[in-house]
Structures are given as C-alpha cells and as structure tokens.
Amino acid sequence: MQVQISGSKNPLGYLLLISPFFLWGTAMVAMKGVIPHTTPLFMAGFRLIPAGVLILIVAALMGKPRPKSWLGWLWIGIFALVDGTLFQGFLAEGLVRTNAGLGSVMIDSQPLVVALLSLWLFQEHIGIWGWLGLGLGITGISLIGLPKEWIFHLLDSGVMITTDNWQQLFNSGELLMLLAALSMAVGTVLIRFVCRYVDPVLATGWHMIIGGLPLWGISSVVESQQWVNILPIDWLALGYATVFGSAIAYGLFFYFASSGNLTSLSSLTFLTPVFALIFGYIFLNEVLTTIQWFGVFLTLISIYLINQRENIGGNQTTTIMDTNTTSTQNLTTASNSLDV
C-alpha cells in the first residue's frame, strides 16, 4: 500500500507521518526552557534512557523478538553511538549556545545528507529538482549557521576566512547543531542495516538506553548539580520531551525509515522548524536575524524541492514511502500501543 503525502485515503497514516516532526519541534522548545536549570548532558541522557525503557516495554507487549545474534547487537551498538550518544550530546550542548527555533532548523538540515547517502547506498532517485534543492539547502544552511561577519566579509572582499573566524565557528552552537544533524542523518541510514538483524521498534529502544548511558557517565564527571535547580514545571517539560519527543517520535520515525524512501521521508522534517519557530516565538519570545530568516526560507524551499522532485518532474504521484498492507496494519497496531 502507498501512503501519500497529500490526498491520502488513510488519515491515521498521514497523521502518524507528520507527528514525529511536530513532537520534535515542540520538544525542542520544551528542552530549551529547562536548560537554564540543569546541565546539557544530563538532560540528553534523561531524554534517551527513560524513553528507551518505555519503547522496550511497548515492544514486549507487542511480542517483538529479542536480538538473537552478535551482529544484531553490534549494529545496535553502532546505531546507539551515532544516533544516541553523538546526536543527543551535540544537540544538548548546541541548545545551550543557540535558540530552540534556530536549533531545530539546523537539526533539520539532515535530509540533505540523507539524500546523498541514500543515493550512494540505496540508489534512491534525486533528479535535477532534487539536486537544485540540495544546492539551495547548502546555501540556506550557510546563511543560518555561519557567523554573519563571515558572510559580509566574503561578500565585500572575497578574502579567505581567518583563524579567529574558525575559532568563532567551532565555539558556536550552530556548528554543534550541524554535527548533530550529521549524526542523525547517518543514524537514519543505519536503521536500514540494523533492521536486517533486529526489529526496528526494538532497535530504537535499545539504542536509546545504550546511547544514553555514556551521556550520563560523562555528565557525572564533568557536570554538577544536574537536578538540584530543576523546577516542577521543568520536570513536566522533560517528561514531555522524553515520552512524546523521544519515545513516540523516534519510535514512529525509525519504523517508517526501516522500509520507506529515506530521502522523501526525511524531507518531511521541513515541518519541524516551522513548529519549533512558532512555539519558540509564543513561549520563549525568540527571534531570528534577517539573514537567518532568509537562510530558513532557502532551507525549507530546498527540502520541499527534494520531497516534491518527482511531482515537479512530471510524475503524477509522489509517495513518501512504499509499504505493503501488512506493514500498514502493523503500524496501526504499534500506534495504538503507543497511545495506550
């Protein structure tokens, strides 16, 4: 069965497709509000480990089989390092140095990397409009992530970037967000290899626990007073980010990613910064500079072009992912379990 991005005859499937991106965008805002009262690595581990436990409980209720080979555990370990420890570590540290809306935009640049990796590894079609989208995306990300002094300096003189500029970039939250985006992109591709040996729901749960433990370990050494100043409202925000922004969102996303078109699926993340910017403006009074807004605009257009490349190229139907009837029924069952 085909689940379409628009005109879908399966409203539940459509809502499930967009729900991870809404949950990620709003969780980004919730995490930013907690940061002043806790430490980034503790928060990253808190977002992963309890969520992983919840997913494993759901997997057990669904009767998912445990990994039965050392290769399965090896792939889970690699998946945990890249998409768990590195992604959440870079994300949490980056949030300290940037705002939730901008951070979400940086994170959601990962479809550009996913497209290239999917072309290389799985021969997924990109086409001329997809390549145009990638080009616009690189430009947009540069306008968002590079210090504005770089941009004006290059436009005015075209002179090479100085050592001080490089130091400024490496100390910026935007670079950390780009590294987080790269980690998530690689993790999205890795799920295809992981699922050759392990059920995707089960793999998602285990990789959260295994990936979160090093974050708490490092936090115990380099951070202090991780939970002393956390307010009751902060615990609610952390709970939302853990249950909805991690357990449910990642469970659904990696279920889709295990069998669908990765380039098209990941392109739906253009919705995440929209949600994050809206809720960041409402709750945190965050604003972007004019240059960054233009970068956001180019980035969203680029991801739209990647997602709609087949439609623009003349094909009548663009799909987000190709699944059979059994997979769709399993997804509905998994969704019902998550909603309980």
mmCIF file of C-alpha atoms in Angstrom:
data_model
loop_
_atom_site.group_PDB
_atom_site.id
_atom_site.type_symbol
_atom_site.label_atom_id
_atom_site.label_comp_id
_atom_site.label_asym_id
_atom_site.label_seq_id
_atom_site.Cartn_x
_atom_site.Cartn_y
_atom_site.Cartn_z
ATOM 1 C CA MET A 1 0.000 0.000 0.000
ATOM 2 C CA GLN A 2 1.228 3.522 -0.697
ATOM 3 C CA VAL A 3 0.951 6.292 1.849
ATOM 4 C CA GLN A 4 0.851 9.605 0.031
ATOM 5 C CA ILE A 5 1.974 12.972 1.296
ATOM 6 C CA SER A 6 -1.265 14.547 0.158
ATOM 7 C CA GLY A 7 -4.665 13.229 -0.696
ATOM 8 C CA SER A 8 -4.079 10.193 1.428
ATOM 9 C CA LYS A 9 -7.045 7.902 1.950
ATOM 10 C CA ASN A 10 -5.580 6.890 5.298
ATOM 11 C CA PRO A 11 -5.939 9.854 7.718
ATOM 12 C CA LEU A 12 -4.318 7.891 10.550
ATOM 13 C CA GLY A 13 -1.301 7.119 8.381
ATOM 14 C CA TYR A 14 -0.985 10.769 7.370
ATOM 15 C CA LEU A 15 -1.156 11.965 10.983
ATOM 16 C CA LEU A 16 1.390 9.369 12.045
ATOM 17 C CA LEU A 17 3.738 10.523 9.272
ATOM 18 C CA ILE A 18 3.766 14.144 10.414
ATOM 19 C CA SER A 19 3.516 13.519 14.171
ATOM 20 C CA PRO A 20 7.261 12.923 14.797
ATOM 21 C CA PHE A 21 8.113 16.316 13.327
ATOM 22 C CA PHE A 22 5.502 18.148 15.391
ATOM 23 C CA LEU A 23 6.727 16.363 18.516
ATOM 24 C CA TRP A 24 10.389 17.116 17.758
ATOM 25 C CA GLY A 25 9.674 20.790 17.121
ATOM 26 C CA THR A 26 7.723 21.272 20.334
ATOM 27 C CA ALA A 27 10.181 19.141 22.346
ATOM 28 C CA MET A 28 12.979 21.452 21.174
ATOM 29 C CA VAL A 29 11.157 24.372 22.783
ATOM 30 C CA ALA A 30 10.496 22.388 25.978
ATOM 31 C CA MET A 31 14.168 21.416 26.292
ATOM 32 C CA LYS A 32 15.338 24.992 25.773
ATOM 33 C CA GLY A 33 13.180 26.132 28.674
ATOM 34 C CA VAL A 34 14.777 23.562 31.003
ATOM 35 C CA ILE A 35 18.415 24.237 30.040
ATOM 36 C CA PRO A 36 18.942 27.166 32.499
ATOM 37 C CA HIS A 37 18.049 24.864 35.418
ATOM 38 C CA THR A 38 20.018 21.740 34.514
ATOM 39 C CA THR A 39 23.063 20.575 32.527
ATOM 40 C CA PRO A 40 23.030 19.592 28.834
ATOM 41 C CA LEU A 41 24.488 16.072 29.020
ATOM 42 C CA PHE A 42 22.256 15.076 31.934
ATOM 43 C CA MET A 43 19.256 16.361 30.005
ATOM 44 C CA ALA A 44 20.328 14.452 26.885
ATOM 45 C CA GLY A 45 20.629 11.209 28.831
ATOM 46 C CA PHE A 46 17.303 11.828 30.559
ATOM 47 C CA ARG A 47 15.655 12.234 27.180
ATOM 48 C CA LEU A 48 17.057 8.905 25.963
ATOM 49 C CA ILE A 49 17.171 6.324 28.749
ATOM 50 C CA PRO A 50 13.605 6.515 30.151
ATOM 51 C CA ALA A 51 12.273 6.766 26.582
ATOM 52 C CA GLY A 52 14.200 3.638 25.632
ATOM 53 C CA VAL A 53 12.704 1.766 28.587
ATOM 54 C CA LEU A 54 9.200 2.822 27.531
ATOM 55 C CA ILE A 55 9.793 1.641 23.957
ATOM 56 C CA LEU A 56 11.113 -1.737 25.160
ATOM 57 C CA ILE A 57 8.008 -2.166 27.320
ATOM 58 C CA VAL A 58 5.822 -1.453 24.279
ATOM 59 C CA ALA A 59 7.930 -3.842 22.177
ATOM 60 C CA ALA A 60 7.483 -6.575 24.779
ATOM 61 C CA LEU A 61 3.706 -6.035 24.807
ATOM 62 C CA MET A 62 3.752 -6.275 21.003
ATOM 63 C CA GLY A 63 5.693 -9.546 21.197
ATOM 64 C CA LYS A 64 8.760 -8.248 19.359
ATOM 65 C CA PRO A 65 11.616 -10.804 19.286
ATOM 66 C CA ARG A 66 14.888 -10.017 21.025
ATOM 67 C CA PRO A 67 18.148 -9.707 19.047
ATOM 68 C CA LYS A 68 19.434 -13.233 18.502
ATOM 69 C CA SER A 69 22.915 -12.696 17.053
ATOM 70 C CA TRP A 70 26.071 -10.796 17.904
ATOM 71 C CA LEU A 71 25.746 -8.953 14.595
ATOM 72 C CA GLY A 72 22.385 -7.617 15.736
ATOM 73 C CA TRP A 73 23.891 -6.279 18.960
ATOM 74 C CA LEU A 74 26.883 -4.878 17.062
ATOM 75 C CA TRP A 75 24.627 -2.865 14.749
ATOM 76 C CA ILE A 76 22.571 -1.694 17.729
ATOM 77 C CA GLY A 77 25.810 -0.541 19.379
ATOM 78 C CA ILE A 78 26.893 1.427 16.303
ATOM 79 C CA PHE A 79 23.403 2.869 15.971
ATOM 80 C CA ALA A 80 23.448 3.833 19.664
ATOM 81 C CA LEU A 81 26.816 5.595 19.398
ATOM 82 C CA VAL A 82 25.895 7.643 16.318
ATOM 83 C CA ASP A 83 22.197 8.412 16.780
ATOM 84 C CA GLY A 84 22.155 8.239 20.567
ATOM 85 C CA THR A 85 25.366 9.468 22.191
ATOM 86 C CA LEU A 86 26.684 11.740 19.441
ATOM 87 C CA PHE A 87 23.380 13.130 18.196
ATOM 88 C CA GLN A 88 21.841 13.881 21.585
ATOM 89 C CA GLY A 89 25.170 15.089 23.004
ATOM 90 C CA PHE A 90 25.744 17.580 20.185
ATOM 91 C CA LEU A 91 22.084 18.597 20.302
ATOM 92 C CA ALA A 92 22.041 19.314 24.035
ATOM 93 C CA GLU A 93 25.344 21.215 24.001
ATOM 94 C CA GLY A 94 24.208 23.152 20.933
ATOM 95 C CA LEU A 95 20.964 24.178 22.596
ATOM 96 C CA VAL A 96 22.992 25.971 25.270
ATOM 97 C CA ARG A 97 24.502 28.230 22.606
ATOM 98 C CA THR A 98 21.569 28.815 20.255
ATOM 99 C CA ASN A 99 17.780 29.213 20.406
ATOM 100 C CA ALA A 100 15.207 26.453 20.000
ATOM 101 C CA GLY A 101 13.862 27.619 16.636
ATOM 102 C CA LEU A 102 17.260 28.097 15.043
ATOM 103 C CA GLY A 103 18.469 24.858 16.612
ATOM 104 C CA SER A 104 15.594 22.944 15.084
ATOM 105 C CA VAL A 105 16.321 24.420 11.656
ATOM 106 C CA MET A 106 19.950 23.337 11.932
ATOM 107 C CA ILE A 107 18.982 19.829 13.009
ATOM 108 C CA ASP A 108 16.502 19.505 10.192
ATOM 109 C CA SER A 109 19.164 20.105 7.584
ATOM 110 C CA GLN A 110 19.860 16.372 7.896
ATOM 111 C CA PRO A 111 17.620 15.401 4.905
ATOM 112 C CA LEU A 112 20.303 16.887 2.656
ATOM 113 C CA VAL A 113 22.842 14.397 3.988
ATOM 114 C CA VAL A 114 20.294 11.568 3.964
ATOM 115 C CA ALA A 115 19.610 12.235 0.270
ATOM 116 C CA LEU A 116 23.283 11.921 -0.630
ATOM 117 C CA LEU A 117 23.797 8.800 1.486
ATOM 118 C CA SER A 118 20.632 7.191 0.106
ATOM 119 C CA LEU A 119 21.744 7.897 -3.453
ATOM 120 C CA TRP A 120 25.110 6.322 -2.756
ATOM 121 C CA LEU A 121 23.968 3.329 -0.708
ATOM 122 C CA PHE A 122 20.451 2.578 -1.974
ATOM 123 C CA GLN A 123 20.387 4.295 -5.398
ATOM 124 C CA GLU A 124 17.366 6.417 -4.469
ATOM 125 C CA HIS A 125 16.446 8.829 -7.256
ATOM 126 C CA ILE A 126 17.215 12.535 -6.708
ATOM 127 C CA GLY A 127 16.886 14.120 -10.160
ATOM 128 C CA ILE A 128 17.519 17.693 -11.296
ATOM 129 C CA TRP A 129 14.992 19.234 -8.901
ATOM 130 C CA GLY A 130 16.411 17.263 -6.034
ATOM 131 C CA TRP A 131 19.927 18.459 -6.843
ATOM 132 C CA LEU A 132 18.634 22.028 -7.084
ATOM 133 C CA GLY A 133 17.099 21.570 -3.659
ATOM 134 C CA LEU A 134 20.417 20.333 -2.292
ATOM 135 C CA GLY A 135 22.194 23.380 -3.682
ATOM 136 C CA LEU A 136 19.672 25.761 -2.157
ATOM 137 C CA GLY A 137 19.910 23.863 1.095
ATOM 138 C CA ILE A 138 23.679 24.269 1.298
ATOM 139 C CA THR A 139 23.249 27.996 0.707
ATOM 140 C CA GLY A 140 20.465 28.266 3.272
ATOM 141 C CA ILE A 141 22.382 26.339 5.920
ATOM 142 C CA SER A 142 25.416 28.560 5.340
ATOM 143 C CA LEU A 143 23.314 31.674 5.919
ATOM 144 C CA ILE A 144 21.843 30.140 9.066
ATOM 145 C CA GLY A 145 24.955 28.602 10.567
ATOM 146 C CA LEU A 146 27.886 30.805 9.581
ATOM 147 C CA PRO A 147 28.556 33.941 11.656
ATOM 148 C CA LYS A 148 27.230 36.982 9.824
ATOM 149 C CA GLU A 149 30.731 38.522 9.915
ATOM 150 C CA TRP A 150 31.857 35.700 7.636
ATOM 151 C CA ILE A 151 29.073 36.341 5.170
ATOM 152 C CA PHE A 152 29.604 40.116 4.970
ATOM 153 C CA HIS A 153 33.375 39.678 4.825
ATOM 154 C CA LEU A 154 33.161 37.249 1.914
ATOM 155 C CA LEU A 155 30.640 39.393 0.033
ATOM 156 C CA ASP A 156 32.731 42.525 0.498
ATOM 157 C CA SER A 157 36.212 41.206 -0.211
ATOM 158 C CA GLY A 158 36.116 37.511 -1.029
ATOM 159 C CA VAL A 159 39.112 37.046 1.291
ATOM 160 C CA MET A 160 39.728 33.703 2.957
ATOM 161 C CA ILE A 161 38.334 33.131 6.437
ATOM 162 C CA THR A 162 40.768 33.998 9.230
ATOM 163 C CA THR A 163 41.881 31.867 12.196
ATOM 164 C CA ASP A 164 39.743 33.948 14.544
ATOM 165 C CA ASN A 165 36.714 33.212 12.372
ATOM 166 C CA TRP A 166 37.389 29.492 12.546
ATOM 167 C CA GLN A 167 37.665 29.665 16.344
ATOM 168 C CA GLN A 168 34.375 31.557 16.476
ATOM 169 C CA LEU A 169 32.663 28.869 14.390
ATOM 170 C CA PHE A 170 33.994 25.993 16.492
ATOM 171 C CA ASN A 171 32.734 27.691 19.646
ATOM 172 C CA SER A 172 29.278 28.313 18.200
ATOM 173 C CA GLY A 173 26.105 26.395 18.880
ATOM 174 C CA GLU A 174 25.332 26.345 15.153
ATOM 175 C CA LEU A 175 28.325 24.095 14.434
ATOM 176 C CA LEU A 176 27.250 21.707 17.176
ATOM 177 C CA MET A 177 23.789 21.633 15.638
ATOM 178 C CA LEU A 178 25.276 20.791 12.238
ATOM 179 C CA LEU A 179 27.247 17.940 13.818
ATOM 180 C CA ALA A 180 24.030 16.759 15.465
ATOM 181 C CA ALA A 181 22.288 16.885 12.076
ATOM 182 C CA LEU A 182 25.076 14.823 10.512
ATOM 183 C CA SER A 183 24.834 12.258 13.313
ATOM 184 C CA MET A 184 21.073 11.957 12.900
ATOM 185 C CA ALA A 185 21.401 11.602 9.124
ATOM 186 C CA VAL A 186 23.874 8.758 9.474
ATOM 187 C CA GLY A 187 21.622 7.183 12.110
ATOM 188 C CA THR A 188 18.644 7.386 9.751
ATOM 189 C CA VAL A 189 20.588 5.458 7.124
ATOM 190 C CA LEU A 190 21.974 2.990 9.668
ATOM 191 C CA ILE A 191 18.486 1.815 10.628
ATOM 192 C CA ARG A 192 18.272 0.004 7.268
ATOM 193 C CA PHE A 193 21.298 -2.118 8.201
ATOM 194 C CA VAL A 194 20.200 -2.562 11.827
ATOM 195 C CA CYS A 195 16.795 -3.881 10.737
ATOM 196 C CA ARG A 196 18.404 -6.716 8.807
ATOM 197 C CA TYR A 197 19.013 -8.305 12.201
ATOM 198 C CA VAL A 198 16.704 -6.549 14.689
ATOM 199 C CA ASP A 199 13.099 -5.326 14.724
ATOM 200 C CA PRO A 200 13.104 -1.509 14.221
ATOM 201 C CA VAL A 201 10.983 -0.766 17.317
ATOM 202 C CA LEU A 202 13.205 -2.948 19.493
ATOM 203 C CA ALA A 203 16.365 -1.457 17.988
ATOM 204 C CA THR A 204 15.091 2.056 18.692
ATOM 205 C CA GLY A 205 14.526 1.246 22.357
ATOM 206 C CA TRP A 206 17.880 -0.445 22.927
ATOM 207 C CA HIS A 207 19.851 2.217 21.078
ATOM 208 C CA MET A 208 18.335 4.895 23.322
ATOM 209 C CA ILE A 209 19.378 3.104 26.500
ATOM 210 C CA ILE A 210 22.851 2.158 25.280
ATOM 211 C CA GLY A 211 23.422 5.583 23.731
ATOM 212 C CA GLY A 212 22.175 7.433 26.809
ATOM 213 C CA LEU A 213 24.391 5.693 29.373
ATOM 214 C CA PRO A 214 27.664 7.332 28.180
ATOM 215 C CA LEU A 215 25.962 10.743 28.342
ATOM 216 C CA TRP A 216 25.054 10.206 31.991
ATOM 217 C CA GLY A 217 28.533 8.811 32.631
ATOM 218 C CA ILE A 218 30.239 11.885 31.186
ATOM 219 C CA SER A 219 27.745 14.126 32.965
ATOM 220 C CA SER A 220 28.653 12.589 36.337
ATOM 221 C CA VAL A 221 32.304 13.531 35.742
ATOM 222 C CA VAL A 222 32.186 16.967 34.069
ATOM 223 C CA GLU A 223 28.855 18.366 35.298
ATOM 224 C CA SER A 224 27.457 19.129 38.735
ATOM 225 C CA GLN A 225 24.098 19.960 40.322
ATOM 226 C CA GLN A 226 22.299 18.385 37.382
ATOM 227 C CA TRP A 227 18.870 18.243 39.038
ATOM 228 C CA VAL A 228 19.191 20.499 42.094
ATOM 229 C CA ASN A 229 17.620 23.554 40.435
ATOM 230 C CA ILE A 230 15.016 21.790 38.303
ATOM 231 C CA LEU A 231 11.533 23.166 38.991
ATOM 232 C CA PRO A 232 8.287 21.131 38.896
ATOM 233 C CA ILE A 233 7.383 22.736 35.551
ATOM 234 C CA ASP A 234 10.810 21.696 34.257
ATOM 235 C CA TRP A 235 10.141 18.062 35.160
ATOM 236 C CA LEU A 236 6.916 18.274 33.173
ATOM 237 C CA ALA A 237 8.834 19.685 30.200
ATOM 238 C CA LEU A 238 11.445 16.925 30.476
ATOM 239 C CA GLY A 239 8.669 14.365 30.700
ATOM 240 C CA TYR A 240 7.101 15.733 27.521
ATOM 241 C CA ALA A 241 10.443 15.705 25.686
ATOM 242 C CA THR A 242 11.105 12.152 26.875
ATOM 243 C CA VAL A 243 7.726 10.499 26.269
ATOM 244 C CA PHE A 244 6.483 12.418 23.234
ATOM 245 C CA GLY A 245 9.644 13.961 21.754
ATOM 246 C CA SER A 246 11.696 10.771 22.100
ATOM 247 C CA ALA A 247 9.786 7.546 22.754
ATOM 248 C CA ILE A 248 6.826 8.155 20.445
ATOM 249 C CA ALA A 249 8.516 10.387 17.867
ATOM 250 C CA TYR A 250 11.611 8.232 17.352
ATOM 251 C CA GLY A 251 9.679 5.001 17.514
ATOM 252 C CA LEU A 252 7.445 6.122 14.650
ATOM 253 C CA PHE A 253 10.214 7.754 12.637
ATOM 254 C CA PHE A 254 12.546 4.760 12.653
ATOM 255 C CA TYR A 255 9.641 2.419 11.946
ATOM 256 C CA PHE A 256 8.999 4.388 8.748
ATOM 257 C CA ALA A 257 12.710 4.709 7.963
ATOM 258 C CA SER A 258 13.251 0.954 8.188
ATOM 259 C CA SER A 259 11.376 0.323 4.920
ATOM 260 C CA GLY A 260 10.441 3.569 3.160
ATOM 261 C CA ASN A 261 12.109 6.058 0.834
ATOM 262 C CA LEU A 262 14.613 7.736 3.135
ATOM 263 C CA THR A 263 15.064 10.866 1.031
ATOM 264 C CA SER A 264 11.333 11.581 0.893
ATOM 265 C CA LEU A 265 10.629 10.607 4.488
ATOM 266 C CA SER A 266 13.431 12.696 5.964
ATOM 267 C CA SER A 267 12.345 15.649 3.824
ATOM 268 C CA LEU A 268 9.185 15.879 5.920
ATOM 269 C CA THR A 269 11.375 17.346 8.643
ATOM 270 C CA PHE A 270 10.816 20.718 6.983
ATOM 271 C CA LEU A 271 7.743 20.753 9.231
ATOM 272 C CA THR A 272 9.832 20.552 12.414
ATOM 273 C CA PRO A 273 11.428 24.021 12.300
ATOM 274 C CA VAL A 274 8.042 25.510 11.438
ATOM 275 C CA PHE A 275 6.578 24.049 14.623
ATOM 276 C CA ALA A 276 9.664 24.984 16.645
ATOM 277 C CA LEU A 277 9.760 28.565 15.377
ATOM 278 C CA ILE A 278 6.046 29.058 16.077
ATOM 279 C CA PHE A 279 6.210 27.672 19.607
ATOM 280 C CA GLY A 280 9.604 29.307 20.266
ATOM 281 C CA TYR A 281 8.041 32.662 19.381
ATOM 282 C CA ILE A 282 4.944 32.022 21.516
ATOM 283 C CA PHE A 283 6.636 30.702 24.643
ATOM 284 C CA LEU A 284 10.257 31.933 24.520
ATOM 285 C CA ASN A 285 9.977 35.232 22.572
ATOM 286 C CA GLU A 286 12.768 34.108 20.240
ATOM 287 C CA VAL A 287 13.648 35.973 17.035
ATOM 288 C CA LEU A 288 15.986 35.375 14.084
ATOM 289 C CA THR A 289 18.049 37.922 12.180
ATOM 290 C CA THR A 290 17.053 38.890 8.647
ATOM 291 C CA ILE A 291 19.934 36.848 7.186
ATOM 292 C CA GLN A 292 18.940 33.802 9.209
ATOM 293 C CA TRP A 293 15.296 34.121 8.164
ATOM 294 C CA PHE A 294 16.420 34.164 4.539
ATOM 295 C CA GLY A 295 18.518 31.071 5.247
ATOM 296 C CA VAL A 296 15.497 29.385 6.829
ATOM 297 C CA PHE A 297 13.436 30.224 3.754
ATOM 298 C CA LEU A 298 16.030 28.737 1.374
ATOM 299 C CA THR A 299 16.426 25.643 3.543
ATOM 300 C CA LEU A 300 12.690 24.949 3.654
ATOM 301 C CA ILE A 301 12.386 25.506 -0.099
ATOM 302 C CA SER A 302 15.270 23.112 -0.675
ATOM 303 C CA ILE A 303 13.697 20.351 1.395
ATOM 304 C CA TYR A 304 10.352 20.943 -0.330
ATOM 305 C CA LEU A 305 12.031 20.537 -3.739
ATOM 306 C CA ILE A 306 13.662 17.301 -2.617
ATOM 307 C CA ASN A 307 10.365 15.953 -1.343
ATOM 308 C CA GLN A 308 8.376 17.011 -4.423
ATOM 309 C CA ARG A 309 11.063 16.291 -7.047
ATOM 310 C CA GLU A 310 9.008 13.599 -8.796
ATOM 311 C CA ASN A 311 5.849 15.720 -8.919
ATOM 312 C CA ILE A 312 7.748 18.709 -10.273
ATOM 313 C CA GLY A 313 9.472 16.477 -12.779
ATOM 314 C CA GLY A 314 6.146 15.429 -14.282
ATOM 315 C CA ASN A 315 5.151 12.280 -12.408
ATOM 316 C CA GLN A 316 1.555 12.200 -11.264
ATOM 317 C CA THR A 317 2.049 10.628 -7.865
ATOM 318 C CA THR A 318 4.691 11.331 -5.265
ATOM 319 C CA THR A 319 4.883 8.948 -2.341
ATOM 320 C CA ILE A 320 6.513 9.245 0.983
ATOM 321 C CA MET A 321 7.104 5.537 1.430
ATOM 322 C CA ASP A 322 6.157 2.209 -0.107
ATOM 323 C CA THR A 323 4.797 -0.390 2.274
ATOM 324 C CA ASN A 324 2.597 -3.418 1.911
ATOM 325 C CA THR A 325 -0.746 -3.923 3.598
ATOM 326 C CA THR A 326 0.794 -5.945 6.407
ATOM 327 C CA SER A 327 3.230 -3.147 7.298
ATOM 328 C CA THR A 328 0.395 -0.614 7.403
ATOM 329 C CA GLN A 329 -1.615 -2.827 9.733
ATOM 330 C CA ASN A 330 1.444 -3.310 11.956
ATOM 331 C CA LEU A 331 1.938 0.468 12.077
ATOM 332 C CA THR A 332 -1.654 0.982 13.195
ATOM 333 C CA THR A 333 -1.157 -1.670 15.899
ATOM 334 C CA ALA A 334 2.083 -0.004 17.054
ATOM 335 C CA SER A 335 0.368 3.382 17.114
ATOM 336 C CA ASN A 336 -2.481 2.064 19.208
ATOM 337 C CA SER A 337 0.035 0.571 21.639
ATOM 338 C CA LEU A 338 1.897 3.861 21.939
ATOM 339 C CA ASP A 339 -1.337 5.746 22.577
ATOM 340 C CA VAL A 340 -2.348 3.496 25.479
#
